[in-house]
Short mmCIF file of C-alpha atoms in Angstrom, two decimals:
data_model
loop_
_atom_site.label_atom_id
_atom_site.label_comp_id
_atom_site.label_asym_id
_atom_site.label_seq_id
_atom_site.Cartn_x
_atom_site.Cartn_y
_atom_site.Cartn_z
CA MET A 1 16.39 -70.29 -1.57
CA ARG A 2 12.59 -70.51 -1.63
CA ILE A 3 11.27 -73.52 -3.48
CA LEU A 4 7.70 -73.48 -4.74
CA ILE A 5 6.01 -76.76 -5.70
CA PRO A 6 2.60 -76.34 -7.32
CA PHE A 7 0.38 -79.38 -6.78
CA LYS A 8 -2.88 -80.25 -8.51
CA ALA A 9 -4.95 -82.37 -6.15
CA ASN A 10 -8.12 -83.05 -8.15
CA ASN A 11 -8.33 -85.64 -10.91
CA PRO A 12 -4.55 -85.71 -11.27
CA LYS A 13 -2.75 -87.47 -14.10
CA SER A 14 -5.88 -88.00 -16.16
CA ARG A 15 -3.80 -89.29 -19.11
CA LEU A 16 -3.07 -92.38 -16.98
CA SER A 17 -6.75 -93.14 -16.43
CA SER A 18 -6.67 -96.11 -18.83
CA ILE A 19 -4.24 -97.98 -16.56
CA LEU A 20 -4.81 -96.46 -13.09
CA SER A 21 -8.01 -95.82 -11.14
CA GLU A 22 -8.70 -92.34 -9.83
CA GLU A 23 -7.73 -93.42 -6.31
CA GLU A 24 -4.46 -94.87 -7.62
CA ARG A 25 -3.72 -91.72 -9.60
CA LYS A 26 -4.34 -89.59 -6.51
CA GLU A 27 -2.00 -91.71 -4.44
CA LEU A 28 0.65 -91.70 -7.18
CA ALA A 29 0.46 -87.91 -7.44
CA ARG A 30 0.76 -87.53 -3.64
CA LEU A 31 3.76 -89.86 -3.46
CA MET A 32 5.51 -88.17 -6.38
CA LEU A 33 5.09 -84.88 -4.52
CA LEU A 34 6.75 -86.49 -1.49
CA ASP A 35 9.59 -87.76 -3.72
CA VAL A 36 10.16 -84.25 -5.06
CA ILE A 37 10.09 -82.82 -1.53
CA ASP A 38 12.62 -85.44 -0.37
CA ALA A 39 14.98 -84.47 -3.19
CA ALA A 40 14.54 -80.71 -2.78
CA LYS A 41 14.59 -80.43 1.02
CA PRO A 42 18.37 -79.94 1.37
CA PHE A 43 18.28 -76.89 -0.90
CA GLY A 44 15.82 -74.52 0.70
CA GLU A 45 12.52 -73.69 2.29
CA ILE A 46 9.74 -75.56 0.52
CA LYS A 47 6.25 -74.23 -0.01
CA VAL A 48 3.58 -76.41 -1.65
CA VAL A 49 0.74 -74.54 -3.35
CA CYS A 50 -2.45 -76.49 -3.84
CA PRO A 51 -6.07 -75.62 -4.73
CA SER A 52 -7.39 -77.60 -1.73
CA GLU A 53 -6.32 -78.58 1.78
CA LEU A 54 -3.37 -80.96 1.91
CA ASP A 55 -1.37 -82.35 4.77
CA VAL A 56 2.32 -82.81 4.13
CA GLU A 57 4.50 -83.39 7.17
CA GLY A 58 7.04 -80.69 7.83
CA VAL A 59 6.20 -78.58 4.79
CA GLU A 60 4.18 -75.38 4.51
CA VAL A 61 1.08 -75.80 2.34
CA VAL A 62 -0.68 -72.75 0.94
CA VAL A 63 -4.19 -73.19 -0.44
CA ASP A 64 -4.64 -71.17 -3.64
CA THR A 65 -7.34 -71.83 -6.20
CA SER A 66 -5.88 -69.55 -8.89
CA ASP A 67 -4.52 -71.01 -12.12
CA LEU A 68 -0.87 -72.06 -12.23
CA ASN A 69 0.51 -68.86 -13.80
CA THR A 70 -1.32 -66.58 -11.38
CA THR A 71 -0.27 -68.69 -8.41
CA VAL A 72 3.40 -68.64 -9.36
CA ASN A 73 3.54 -65.01 -10.50
CA LYS A 74 2.16 -63.85 -7.14
CA VAL A 75 5.43 -64.87 -5.52
CA MET A 76 7.86 -64.34 -8.41
CA ASP A 77 9.22 -61.16 -6.86
CA GLU A 78 10.36 -63.11 -3.84
CA ALA A 79 13.30 -64.11 -6.09
CA PRO A 80 15.66 -65.91 -5.75
CA LEU A 81 13.01 -68.54 -6.17
CA ALA A 82 12.78 -72.01 -7.69
CA VAL A 83 9.59 -73.53 -9.10
CA ILE A 84 9.66 -77.31 -9.33
CA MET A 85 6.82 -79.41 -10.72
CA SER A 86 5.39 -82.08 -8.43
CA ASP A 87 5.46 -84.91 -10.99
CA LEU A 88 9.23 -85.32 -11.30
CA PRO A 89 9.89 -88.43 -9.19
CA LEU A 90 13.31 -89.08 -10.74
CA LEU A 91 14.75 -85.95 -9.16
CA SER A 92 17.49 -86.63 -6.66
CA GLU A 93 19.77 -84.59 -4.44
CA GLU A 94 22.54 -85.08 -7.02
CA VAL A 95 20.43 -83.72 -9.89
CA LEU A 96 19.20 -80.77 -7.84
CA LYS A 97 22.69 -79.94 -6.58
CA ARG A 98 23.77 -79.40 -10.18
CA PHE A 99 20.56 -77.45 -10.87
CA PHE A 100 21.02 -75.04 -7.99
CA GLU A 101 24.70 -74.60 -8.85
CA THR A 102 23.88 -73.59 -12.43
CA GLU A 103 24.64 -69.91 -12.94
CA GLY A 104 22.32 -67.44 -14.62
CA ASP A 105 19.57 -65.00 -13.74
CA VAL A 106 17.10 -67.57 -15.03
CA VAL A 107 17.71 -71.33 -15.24
CA VAL A 108 15.19 -73.45 -17.17
CA ALA A 109 14.99 -77.24 -17.17
CA PRO A 110 13.14 -78.61 -20.20
CA GLY A 111 10.56 -81.38 -20.11
CA ARG A 112 9.32 -83.27 -23.14
CA LYS A 113 6.81 -81.42 -25.35
CA GLY A 114 8.32 -78.01 -24.64
CA GLY A 115 7.49 -77.90 -20.96
CA THR A 116 9.31 -76.15 -18.13
CA ASN A 117 9.88 -78.78 -15.47
CA MET A 118 12.04 -76.66 -13.21
CA LEU A 119 12.69 -72.95 -13.15
CA LEU A 120 15.15 -70.95 -11.09
CA VAL A 121 14.83 -67.17 -11.05
CA ARG A 122 17.44 -65.06 -9.30
CA LYS A 123 16.23 -61.55 -10.26
CA ARG A 124 12.96 -59.74 -9.65
CA GLY A 125 10.63 -58.86 -12.51
CA PHE A 126 10.40 -62.22 -14.27
CA ARG A 127 6.94 -63.64 -14.97
CA VAL A 128 6.06 -67.23 -15.85
CA SER A 129 3.79 -68.42 -18.63
CA TYR A 130 3.24 -72.15 -18.40
CA HIS A 131 1.69 -74.33 -21.13
CA PHE A 132 2.03 -74.21 -24.95
CA GLY A 133 5.80 -74.48 -25.15
CA SER A 134 6.65 -72.66 -21.92
CA PHE A 135 10.32 -73.68 -22.08
CA PHE A 136 10.81 -71.47 -25.15
CA LYS A 137 8.58 -68.71 -23.81
CA HIS A 138 10.63 -68.56 -20.61
CA LEU A 139 13.94 -68.37 -22.50
CA GLU A 140 12.52 -65.62 -24.73
CA MET A 141 11.15 -63.70 -21.75
CA ALA A 142 14.55 -63.76 -20.05
CA ARG A 143 16.17 -62.49 -23.25
CA LYS A 144 13.65 -59.65 -23.60
CA MET A 145 14.21 -58.58 -20.00
CA GLY A 146 18.00 -58.62 -20.43
CA MET A 147 18.35 -61.48 -17.97
CA LYS A 148 21.02 -64.12 -18.51
CA ALA A 149 19.28 -67.45 -19.14
CA LYS A 150 20.82 -70.90 -18.82
CA ILE A 151 19.38 -74.25 -19.84
CA PHE A 152 19.63 -77.04 -17.28
CA ASP A 153 20.26 -80.17 -19.32
CA SER A 154 19.03 -83.25 -17.42
CA PHE A 155 17.31 -86.47 -18.43
CA TYR A 156 15.99 -87.11 -14.92
CA SER A 157 14.36 -83.71 -14.59
CA SER A 158 12.92 -84.04 -18.10
CA VAL A 159 10.78 -87.04 -17.14
CA ASP A 160 7.47 -85.67 -15.87
CA ILE A 161 4.93 -88.41 -15.38
CA ASP A 162 2.20 -87.75 -17.89
CA ASP A 163 1.47 -90.91 -19.87
CA GLU A 164 2.23 -94.62 -19.88
CA SER A 165 5.66 -94.21 -21.49
CA ASP A 166 6.65 -91.94 -18.59
CA LEU A 167 5.46 -94.52 -16.07
CA LEU A 168 7.85 -96.97 -17.74
CA GLU A 169 10.70 -94.53 -17.09
CA LEU A 170 9.68 -94.28 -13.42
CA MET A 171 9.57 -98.08 -13.08
CA MET A 172 13.02 -98.42 -14.67
CA HIS A 173 14.88 -95.56 -12.97
CA GLY A 174 12.88 -94.94 -9.80
CA SER A 175 14.04 -97.70 -7.47
CA GLY A 176 13.74 -96.52 -3.86
CA LYS A 177 11.30 -93.71 -4.60
CA LYS A 178 7.97 -93.68 -2.75
CA SER A 179 6.02 -93.48 -6.02
CA TYR A 180 7.98 -96.41 -7.44
CA GLU A 181 7.33 -98.58 -4.38
CA PHE A 182 3.62 -97.84 -4.63
CA LEU A 183 3.48 -98.83 -8.30
CA ARG A 184 5.34 -102.06 -7.50
CA LYS A 185 2.93 -102.75 -4.68
CA ILE A 186 -0.08 -102.47 -6.97
CA GLY A 187 1.47 -104.86 -9.47
CA PHE A 188 3.58 -102.87 -11.94
CA SER A 189 6.91 -104.10 -13.17
CA VAL A 190 9.07 -103.86 -16.28
CA SER A 191 9.60 -106.67 -18.74
CA PHE A 192 13.09 -106.63 -20.24
CA GLU A 193 12.56 -109.59 -22.56
CA GLU A 194 12.34 -107.29 -25.56
CA THR A 195 12.39 -103.51 -25.67
CA PRO A 196 11.48 -102.66 -22.05
CA ARG A 197 7.77 -102.31 -21.48
CA LEU A 198 5.40 -101.89 -18.62
CA GLU A 199 3.55 -104.87 -17.17
CA ARG A 200 0.90 -105.14 -14.49
CA ARG A 201 0.08 -108.18 -12.46
CA VAL A 202 -3.56 -108.29 -11.51
CA PHE A 203 -4.21 -109.49 -8.00
CA MET A 204 -7.18 -111.85 -7.71
CA GLN A 205 -9.76 -111.12 -5.07
CA PRO A 206 -9.63 -113.83 -2.37
CA MET B 1 39.80 -90.32 -27.85
CA ARG B 2 38.38 -92.67 -30.49
CA ILE B 3 34.71 -92.10 -31.20
CA LEU B 4 32.69 -94.87 -32.83
CA ILE B 5 29.36 -94.06 -34.46
CA PRO B 6 27.41 -97.12 -35.62
CA PHE B 7 25.08 -96.31 -38.51
CA LYS B 8 22.26 -98.42 -39.91
CA ALA B 9 21.83 -97.53 -43.58
CA ASN B 10 18.99 -99.80 -44.68
CA ASN B 11 15.33 -99.11 -43.90
CA PRO B 12 16.28 -96.71 -41.10
CA LYS B 13 13.78 -95.27 -38.64
CA SER B 14 10.99 -97.66 -39.63
CA ARG B 15 8.81 -96.41 -36.74
CA LEU B 16 8.49 -93.14 -38.65
CA SER B 17 7.18 -94.83 -41.79
CA SER B 18 3.63 -93.55 -41.19
CA ILE B 19 4.76 -89.95 -41.61
CA LEU B 20 7.94 -90.16 -43.73
CA SER B 21 8.65 -92.04 -46.97
CA GLU B 22 11.60 -94.42 -47.11
CA GLU B 23 13.65 -91.86 -49.08
CA GLU B 24 12.85 -89.20 -46.49
CA ARG B 25 13.78 -91.52 -43.64
CA LYS B 26 17.09 -92.34 -45.33
CA GLU B 27 17.89 -88.67 -45.78
CA LEU B 28 16.88 -87.87 -42.21
CA ALA B 29 19.11 -90.67 -40.89
CA ARG B 30 22.05 -89.46 -42.99
CA LEU B 31 21.65 -85.86 -41.86
CA MET B 32 21.31 -86.85 -38.19
CA LEU B 33 24.59 -88.74 -38.57
CA LEU B 34 26.17 -85.54 -39.94
CA ASP B 35 24.74 -83.58 -36.99
CA VAL B 36 26.29 -86.05 -34.55
CA ILE B 37 29.62 -85.87 -36.40
CA ASP B 38 29.53 -82.06 -36.30
CA ALA B 39 29.00 -82.13 -32.53
CA ALA B 40 31.59 -84.85 -31.84
CA LYS B 41 34.39 -83.71 -34.15
CA PRO B 42 36.18 -81.48 -31.64
CA PHE B 43 36.58 -84.38 -29.20
CA GLY B 44 38.44 -87.06 -31.12
CA GLU B 45 38.97 -89.22 -34.14
CA ILE B 46 35.61 -90.36 -35.51
CA LYS B 47 34.98 -93.72 -37.13
CA VAL B 48 31.57 -94.53 -38.61
CA VAL B 49 30.69 -98.22 -38.84
CA CYS B 50 28.05 -99.13 -41.38
CA PRO B 51 26.80 -102.37 -43.00
CA SER B 52 27.15 -100.88 -46.49
CA GLU B 53 29.30 -98.33 -48.35
CA LEU B 54 28.78 -94.76 -47.22
CA ASP B 55 30.49 -91.53 -48.17
CA VAL B 56 30.95 -89.04 -45.36
CA GLU B 57 33.35 -86.21 -46.02
CA GLY B 58 36.42 -86.17 -43.82
CA VAL B 59 35.42 -89.18 -41.71
CA GLU B 60 36.66 -92.76 -41.84
CA VAL B 61 33.88 -95.22 -42.69
CA VAL B 62 34.34 -98.93 -42.00
CA VAL B 63 31.96 -101.37 -43.65
CA ASP B 64 30.93 -104.13 -41.22
CA THR B 65 27.86 -106.27 -41.64
CA SER B 66 27.97 -107.79 -38.14
CA ASP B 67 25.26 -106.99 -35.61
CA LEU B 68 25.68 -103.94 -33.38
CA ASN B 69 27.15 -105.76 -30.36
CA THR B 70 29.70 -107.69 -32.40
CA THR B 71 30.71 -104.56 -34.31
CA VAL B 72 31.27 -102.53 -31.17
CA ASN B 73 32.91 -105.29 -29.11
CA LYS B 74 35.52 -105.84 -31.83
CA VAL B 75 37.04 -102.47 -30.99
CA MET B 76 36.18 -102.22 -27.27
CA ASP B 77 39.76 -102.99 -26.27
CA GLU B 78 40.94 -99.90 -28.09
CA ALA B 79 39.71 -98.07 -24.97
CA PRO B 80 39.53 -95.19 -24.20
CA LEU B 81 36.66 -95.26 -26.61
CA ALA B 82 33.31 -93.56 -26.95
CA VAL B 83 30.29 -95.08 -28.72
CA ILE B 84 27.71 -92.52 -29.81
CA MET B 85 24.47 -93.42 -31.55
CA SER B 86 23.84 -91.75 -34.92
CA ASP B 87 20.26 -90.64 -34.17
CA LEU B 88 21.00 -88.01 -31.53
CA PRO B 89 20.64 -84.77 -33.47
CA LEU B 90 20.27 -82.62 -30.35
CA LEU B 91 23.86 -83.28 -29.32
CA SER B 92 26.04 -80.19 -29.29
CA GLU B 93 29.62 -79.35 -28.48
CA GLU B 94 28.43 -78.09 -25.09
CA VAL B 95 26.67 -81.35 -24.22
CA LEU B 96 29.59 -83.47 -25.39
CA LYS B 97 32.14 -81.33 -23.53
CA ARG B 98 30.37 -82.21 -20.29
CA PHE B 99 30.12 -85.86 -21.38
CA PHE B 100 33.83 -86.23 -22.12
CA GLU B 101 34.71 -84.42 -18.90
CA THR B 102 32.65 -86.84 -16.80
CA GLU B 103 34.94 -89.02 -14.71
CA GLY B 104 34.63 -92.79 -14.38
CA ASP B 105 35.93 -95.95 -16.03
CA VAL B 106 32.56 -96.24 -17.74
CA VAL B 107 30.17 -93.35 -18.45
CA VAL B 108 26.66 -94.21 -19.65
CA ALA B 109 24.11 -91.75 -21.06
CA PRO B 110 20.54 -93.04 -20.84
CA GLY B 111 17.97 -92.81 -23.60
CA ARG B 112 14.26 -93.33 -23.11
CA LYS B 113 13.12 -96.97 -22.79
CA GLY B 114 16.31 -98.09 -21.07
CA GLY B 115 18.64 -97.46 -23.99
CA THR B 116 22.31 -96.50 -23.95
CA ASN B 117 22.59 -93.46 -26.18
CA MET B 118 26.25 -92.73 -25.44
CA LEU B 119 28.91 -94.82 -23.79
CA LEU B 120 32.43 -93.88 -22.77
CA VAL B 121 34.82 -96.64 -21.74
CA ARG B 122 38.24 -95.79 -20.38
CA LYS B 123 39.46 -99.29 -19.40
CA ARG B 124 39.98 -102.44 -21.43
CA GLY B 125 37.85 -105.52 -20.89
CA PHE B 126 34.38 -103.98 -21.02
CA ARG B 127 31.84 -105.50 -23.44
CA VAL B 128 28.61 -103.94 -24.68
CA SER B 129 25.18 -105.52 -24.82
CA TYR B 130 22.74 -103.27 -26.61
CA HIS B 131 18.94 -103.71 -26.64
CA PHE B 132 16.53 -104.86 -23.90
CA GLY B 133 17.44 -102.29 -21.27
CA SER B 134 21.10 -101.88 -22.17
CA PHE B 135 21.55 -98.86 -19.88
CA PHE B 136 21.03 -101.08 -16.84
CA LYS B 137 23.03 -103.95 -18.31
CA HIS B 138 25.99 -101.64 -18.91
CA LEU B 139 25.88 -100.26 -15.37
CA GLU B 140 25.69 -103.80 -13.98
CA MET B 141 28.53 -105.00 -16.19
CA ALA B 142 30.78 -102.17 -14.97
CA ARG B 143 29.92 -103.06 -11.37
CA LYS B 144 30.72 -106.75 -11.92
CA MET B 145 34.06 -105.91 -13.49
CA GLY B 146 34.98 -103.57 -10.65
CA MET B 147 34.92 -100.55 -12.94
CA LYS B 148 33.71 -97.20 -11.64
CA ALA B 149 30.53 -96.28 -13.55
CA LYS B 150 29.01 -92.83 -13.87
CA ILE B 151 25.67 -91.82 -15.33
CA PHE B 152 25.70 -88.89 -17.74
CA ASP B 153 22.47 -87.05 -17.06
CA SER B 154 21.36 -85.12 -20.15
CA PHE B 155 18.01 -84.38 -21.77
CA TYR B 156 19.55 -83.61 -25.16
CA SER B 157 21.48 -86.87 -25.34
CA SER B 158 18.38 -88.78 -24.16
CA VAL B 159 16.38 -87.81 -27.26
CA ASP B 160 17.06 -90.48 -29.89
CA ILE B 161 14.78 -90.08 -32.88
CA ASP B 162 12.61 -93.15 -32.90
CA ASP B 163 8.96 -92.14 -33.18
CA GLU B 164 6.79 -89.13 -33.90
CA SER B 165 7.06 -87.72 -30.39
CA ASP B 166 10.85 -87.64 -30.80
CA LEU B 167 10.52 -85.81 -34.11
CA LEU B 168 8.55 -83.16 -32.22
CA GLU B 169 11.53 -82.73 -29.86
CA LEU B 170 13.87 -82.33 -32.85
CA MET B 171 11.59 -79.71 -34.42
CA MET B 172 11.39 -77.78 -31.14
CA HIS B 173 15.03 -77.94 -30.01
CA GLY B 174 16.98 -78.60 -33.22
CA SER B 175 17.16 -75.16 -34.85
CA GLY B 176 20.30 -74.96 -37.00
CA LYS B 177 20.82 -78.72 -37.26
CA LYS B 178 21.01 -80.28 -40.73
CA SER B 179 18.26 -82.78 -39.88
CA TYR B 180 16.03 -79.98 -38.59
CA GLU B 181 16.51 -77.89 -41.75
CA PHE B 182 15.61 -80.92 -43.86
CA LEU B 183 12.41 -81.54 -41.93
CA ARG B 184 11.45 -77.88 -42.27
CA LYS B 185 12.15 -78.03 -45.99
CA ILE B 186 9.76 -80.95 -46.45
CA GLY B 187 7.01 -79.14 -44.58
CA PHE B 188 7.30 -79.97 -40.87
CA SER B 189 6.75 -77.38 -38.20
CA VAL B 190 5.48 -77.19 -34.64
CA SER B 191 2.14 -75.74 -33.63
CA PHE B 192 2.28 -73.99 -30.26
CA GLU B 193 -1.41 -73.11 -30.13
CA GLU B 194 -2.04 -75.82 -27.57
CA THR B 195 0.34 -78.42 -26.19
CA PRO B 196 3.07 -78.36 -28.87
CA ARG B 197 2.46 -80.83 -31.67
CA LEU B 198 3.96 -81.69 -34.99
CA GLU B 199 2.40 -80.38 -38.19
CA ARG B 200 3.21 -81.01 -41.83
CA ARG B 201 2.35 -78.77 -44.72
CA VAL B 202 1.75 -80.76 -47.87
CA PHE B 203 3.18 -79.17 -50.99
CA MET B 204 0.89 -79.40 -54.01
CA GLN B 205 2.36 -80.67 -57.24
CA PRO B 206 2.53 -77.81 -59.80
#
């Protein structure tokens, strides 16, 4: 199985800019990519696609400045193929085992807000259309093409890190992940005194 | 299998009060309860626990004014027992089939913000502690008692309707549900022109 992970290197995770500096967001994005790679490695040959140079140990990186849909559709006919987003740090081998075992010509894993967090395509001819409710567009496209579509129902793959509420999920469920350890290191934790919420300790300059 | 559904009848879903009137929130809460009952019915004998009188066709309703933990712990030793929250309208027979087939002395389904949206207990002696990160407390309690705990990983059971972003999920994924039809009837829909967002048509008085 080929596994494609698109990665946006510039100004990543801008919706977190109120609580993380640009450098911190870059490092978080890089470490989440590594977390996804760690989880996905047992299941196939990983290729990271990125608009600029990137060094990831042991993984092929292809530089491609096209938009996401163009980038992914270029290789869609290499099916069977999985496309996994790079901001899903709660993925694990256990979650992905169930994903790759799910039958269907097309398997779609929903994110919040109608997104497609993971996609598995086993037949040639399918084309992706990310953004604006892509989860529903991908199910409809499979139906139109006579391909059997299956929904992959997972909480952990539904949590893409986009805003502060997602960061809370990472800090609660992400123990052991590289991205989690980084956030801890820079002062983040979770307060469980009331409804769980994110906290950040600010380190004083010496 | 006994299935307990706790239901809060008074001032439900207060975090939605900026976009729904109290009457609308009450009706939404009631219809979500019916959606959960519809999904759970094939799997056991349902009992709804509620602080005030409530009429639900074909389902036993027990009036109990205690807090949630006390209410649930009173019947915990009737295990095997499932506790399912009443605000999970995206549950379906398919999701619950997988839930009830999950092995373990204790099965916990996470919600966002550390909640326990569904709980399945197969051994006597377990006690619940909802609120303040209950998902982690329930896993820890199972570990302490030497019970085998399993996490039920599901996007659909993770969506409890709490705020506006959850309502968006219901409007996107809930087609056919009673709660969804009600929201449509009172003017809600989803705009897919950009990132999906909730819209409400306001009906003019004649």
